[in-house]
Amino acid sequence: MVVAITRLDLSARQLRREAARMKDADAARRMLAVALVLKGKSRAEAAETCGMDRQSLRDWVHRYNAEGVGGLSNRKSLGVKPLLTAAQTAELARLVETGPDIAKDGVVRWRRVDLRDVIEDRFGVSLHERTVGKVLHRLGFGKLSVRPAHPQGDVQARETFKKTSPSW
């Protein structure tokens, strides 16, 4: 069975010439298959010659009819849609930069587990702990954090200790 090619701006010879110039091997193979169909070969024969399935060739012919030679290249994937919006991500960055309030948040430093709970409470988005780490990494935050100071600790004693400690 022959597939109908409605776009006739390039002949089979011109398609083969374009395929020879292509750097994308997959697109070149698809061009050669379309050229074979233009020459009158059956869909099964053209597909087998170019190492693809008959159904795949039919799909590529439809893309060629709709978009031309450019439609025979692979499209770039858009990827997974982010779970947090840009505004939510910016708010999370501000939250991490300012640090937790022990009275309100109940912690002296943010951990991914704590941030996961805050994200779920504030934004209604459930993330895995590792995903929170990936978001933080994307925002430029490292894993290291300052050692927390006890909120009821003696600030003066801490400063005196820093000044009198030997410098290595």
mmCIF file of C-alpha atoms in Angstrom, residues 20-160:
data_model
loop_
_atom_site.group_PDB
_atom_site.id
_atom_site.type_symbol
_atom_site.label_atom_id
_atom_site.label_comp_id
_atom_site.label_asym_id
_atom_site.label_seq_id
_atom_site.Cartn_x
_atom_site.Cartn_y
_atom_site.Cartn_z
ATOM 1 C CA ALA A 20 23.188 13.502 1.855
ATOM 2 C CA ARG A 21 23.805 16.992 3.282
ATOM 3 C CA MET A 22 22.012 16.356 6.574
ATOM 4 C CA LYS A 23 24.046 15.992 9.763
ATOM 5 C CA ASP A 24 21.085 14.341 11.522
ATOM 6 C CA ALA A 25 21.257 10.688 10.462
ATOM 7 C CA ASP A 26 17.699 9.901 11.579
ATOM 8 C CA ALA A 27 16.229 12.770 9.566
ATOM 9 C CA ALA A 28 18.316 11.725 6.545
ATOM 10 C CA ARG A 29 16.990 8.157 6.804
ATOM 11 C CA ARG A 30 13.437 9.485 6.959
ATOM 12 C CA MET A 31 14.079 11.667 3.885
ATOM 13 C CA LEU A 32 15.314 8.639 1.990
ATOM 14 C CA ALA A 33 12.176 6.725 2.975
ATOM 15 C CA VAL A 34 9.959 9.572 1.759
ATOM 16 C CA ALA A 35 11.999 9.698 -1.483
ATOM 17 C CA LEU A 36 11.340 5.976 -2.005
ATOM 18 C CA VAL A 37 7.622 6.537 -1.529
ATOM 19 C CA LEU A 38 7.772 9.405 -4.041
ATOM 20 C CA LYS A 39 9.406 7.013 -6.524
ATOM 21 C CA GLY A 40 6.367 4.734 -6.185
ATOM 22 C CA LYS A 41 7.688 2.059 -3.835
ATOM 23 C CA SER A 42 5.244 0.424 -1.461
ATOM 24 C CA ARG A 43 5.102 1.534 2.152
ATOM 25 C CA ALA A 44 6.372 -1.850 3.369
ATOM 26 C CA GLU A 45 9.308 -1.851 0.942
ATOM 27 C CA ALA A 46 10.298 1.756 1.680
ATOM 28 C CA ALA A 47 10.033 1.205 5.422
ATOM 29 C CA GLU A 48 12.069 -2.012 5.353
ATOM 30 C CA THR A 49 14.746 -0.440 3.161
ATOM 31 C CA CYS A 50 15.177 2.444 5.599
ATOM 32 C CA GLY A 51 14.995 0.325 8.749
ATOM 33 C CA MET A 52 11.643 1.396 10.148
ATOM 34 C CA ASP A 53 8.154 0.099 10.679
ATOM 35 C CA ARG A 54 5.369 0.711 8.127
ATOM 36 C CA GLN A 55 3.365 2.636 10.720
ATOM 37 C CA SER A 56 6.380 4.801 11.584
ATOM 38 C CA LEU A 57 6.889 5.628 7.910
ATOM 39 C CA ARG A 58 3.230 6.586 7.626
ATOM 40 C CA ASP A 59 3.589 8.911 10.641
ATOM 41 C CA TRP A 60 6.734 10.515 9.160
ATOM 42 C CA VAL A 61 5.020 11.012 5.805
ATOM 43 C CA HIS A 62 2.172 12.820 7.569
ATOM 44 C CA ARG A 63 4.710 15.057 9.338
ATOM 45 C CA TYR A 64 6.500 15.670 6.031
ATOM 46 C CA ASN A 65 3.192 16.621 4.384
ATOM 47 C CA ALA A 66 2.405 19.050 7.209
ATOM 48 C CA GLU A 67 5.846 20.564 7.910
ATOM 49 C CA GLY A 68 8.161 19.730 5.041
ATOM 50 C CA VAL A 69 11.767 18.591 5.445
ATOM 51 C CA GLY A 70 12.032 20.305 8.853
ATOM 52 C CA GLY A 71 9.308 18.026 10.213
ATOM 53 C CA LEU A 72 11.492 14.954 9.715
ATOM 54 C CA SER A 73 13.879 15.946 12.523
ATOM 55 C CA ASN A 74 13.303 14.952 16.119
ATOM 56 C CA ARG A 75 11.652 17.598 18.253
ATOM 57 C CA LYS A 76 13.195 18.674 21.494
ATOM 58 C CA SER A 77 11.296 17.477 24.532
ATOM 59 C CA LEU A 78 9.952 20.170 26.829
ATOM 60 C CA GLY A 79 10.549 18.031 29.908
ATOM 61 C CA VAL A 80 8.478 17.753 33.028
ATOM 62 C CA LYS A 81 6.468 20.774 34.134
ATOM 63 C CA PRO A 82 7.873 22.134 37.427
ATOM 64 C CA LEU A 83 5.713 21.458 40.468
ATOM 65 C CA LEU A 84 6.450 24.856 42.023
ATOM 66 C CA THR A 85 5.659 28.070 40.180
ATOM 67 C CA ALA A 86 8.286 30.787 39.777
ATOM 68 C CA ALA A 87 6.664 32.842 42.549
ATOM 69 C CA GLN A 88 6.628 29.845 44.895
ATOM 70 C CA THR A 89 10.259 29.075 44.109
ATOM 71 C CA ALA A 90 11.229 32.698 44.808
ATOM 72 C CA GLU A 91 9.369 32.594 48.120
ATOM 73 C CA LEU A 92 11.143 29.349 49.016
ATOM 74 C CA ALA A 93 14.507 30.988 48.267
ATOM 75 C CA ARG A 94 13.640 33.930 50.526
ATOM 76 C CA LEU A 95 12.540 31.513 53.238
ATOM 77 C CA VAL A 96 15.829 29.597 53.075
ATOM 78 C CA GLU A 97 17.915 32.789 53.039
ATOM 79 C CA THR A 98 16.222 34.270 56.090
ATOM 80 C CA GLY A 99 16.349 30.996 58.002
ATOM 81 C CA PRO A 100 13.769 29.544 60.359
ATOM 82 C CA ASP A 101 12.194 31.216 63.354
ATOM 83 C CA ILE A 102 12.462 28.786 66.258
ATOM 84 C CA ALA A 103 9.261 30.049 67.854
ATOM 85 C CA LYS A 104 7.219 29.737 64.655
ATOM 86 C CA ASP A 105 8.951 26.907 62.795
ATOM 87 C CA GLY A 106 10.251 24.869 65.729
ATOM 88 C CA VAL A 107 13.707 24.299 64.204
ATOM 89 C CA VAL A 108 17.034 26.124 64.448
ATOM 90 C CA ARG A 109 18.120 25.338 60.871
ATOM 91 C CA TRP A 110 16.364 24.178 57.739
ATOM 92 C CA ARG A 111 16.644 20.567 56.682
ATOM 93 C CA ARG A 112 15.121 19.209 53.503
ATOM 94 C CA VAL A 113 12.518 17.352 55.552
ATOM 95 C CA ASP A 114 11.483 20.577 57.269
ATOM 96 C CA LEU A 115 11.318 22.463 53.979
ATOM 97 C CA ARG A 116 9.264 19.654 52.463
ATOM 98 C CA ASP A 117 6.674 20.107 55.219
ATOM 99 C CA VAL A 118 6.698 23.897 54.841
ATOM 100 C CA ILE A 119 6.212 23.582 51.054
ATOM 101 C CA GLU A 120 3.274 21.264 51.576
ATOM 102 C CA ASP A 121 1.692 23.561 54.175
ATOM 103 C CA ARG A 122 2.184 26.833 52.271
ATOM 104 C CA PHE A 123 1.806 25.781 48.649
ATOM 105 C CA GLY A 124 -0.163 22.531 48.837
ATOM 106 C CA VAL A 125 2.521 20.766 46.789
ATOM 107 C CA SER A 126 3.791 17.404 47.979
ATOM 108 C CA LEU A 127 7.480 16.880 47.141
ATOM 109 C CA HIS A 128 9.881 14.124 48.065
ATOM 110 C CA GLU A 129 12.820 15.058 50.256
ATOM 111 C CA ARG A 130 15.260 14.447 47.380
ATOM 112 C CA THR A 131 13.207 16.672 45.096
ATOM 113 C CA VAL A 132 13.438 19.464 47.665
ATOM 114 C CA GLY A 133 17.222 18.989 47.549
ATOM 115 C CA LYS A 134 17.187 19.291 43.752
ATOM 116 C CA VAL A 135 15.136 22.497 43.944
ATOM 117 C CA LEU A 136 17.567 23.928 46.494
ATOM 118 C CA HIS A 137 20.519 22.968 44.295
ATOM 119 C CA ARG A 138 18.879 24.680 41.309
ATOM 120 C CA LEU A 139 18.476 27.796 43.460
ATOM 121 C CA GLY A 140 22.191 27.750 44.271
ATOM 122 C CA PHE A 141 22.007 26.555 47.865
ATOM 123 C CA GLY A 142 24.619 24.023 48.971
ATOM 124 C CA LYS A 143 24.242 21.202 51.442
ATOM 125 C CA LEU A 144 26.550 22.812 53.983
ATOM 126 C CA SER A 145 25.085 25.056 56.623
ATOM 127 C CA VAL A 146 26.374 27.026 59.550
ATOM 128 C CA ARG A 147 26.374 25.155 62.792
ATOM 129 C CA PRO A 148 23.301 26.365 64.658
ATOM 130 C CA ALA A 149 23.633 28.340 67.859
ATOM 131 C CA HIS A 150 21.365 27.592 70.761
ATOM 132 C CA PRO A 151 18.801 30.394 71.055
ATOM 133 C CA GLN A 152 19.342 30.658 74.833
ATOM 134 C CA GLY A 153 23.133 30.406 74.574
ATOM 135 C CA ASP A 154 25.496 32.996 75.978
ATOM 136 C CA VAL A 155 26.491 35.192 73.046
ATOM 137 C CA GLN A 156 29.254 36.933 75.014
ATOM 138 C CA ALA A 157 30.841 33.617 76.043
ATOM 139 C CA ARG A 158 30.714 32.440 72.412
ATOM 140 C CA GLU A 159 32.480 35.577 71.151
ATOM 141 C CA THR A 160 35.128 35.310 73.896
#
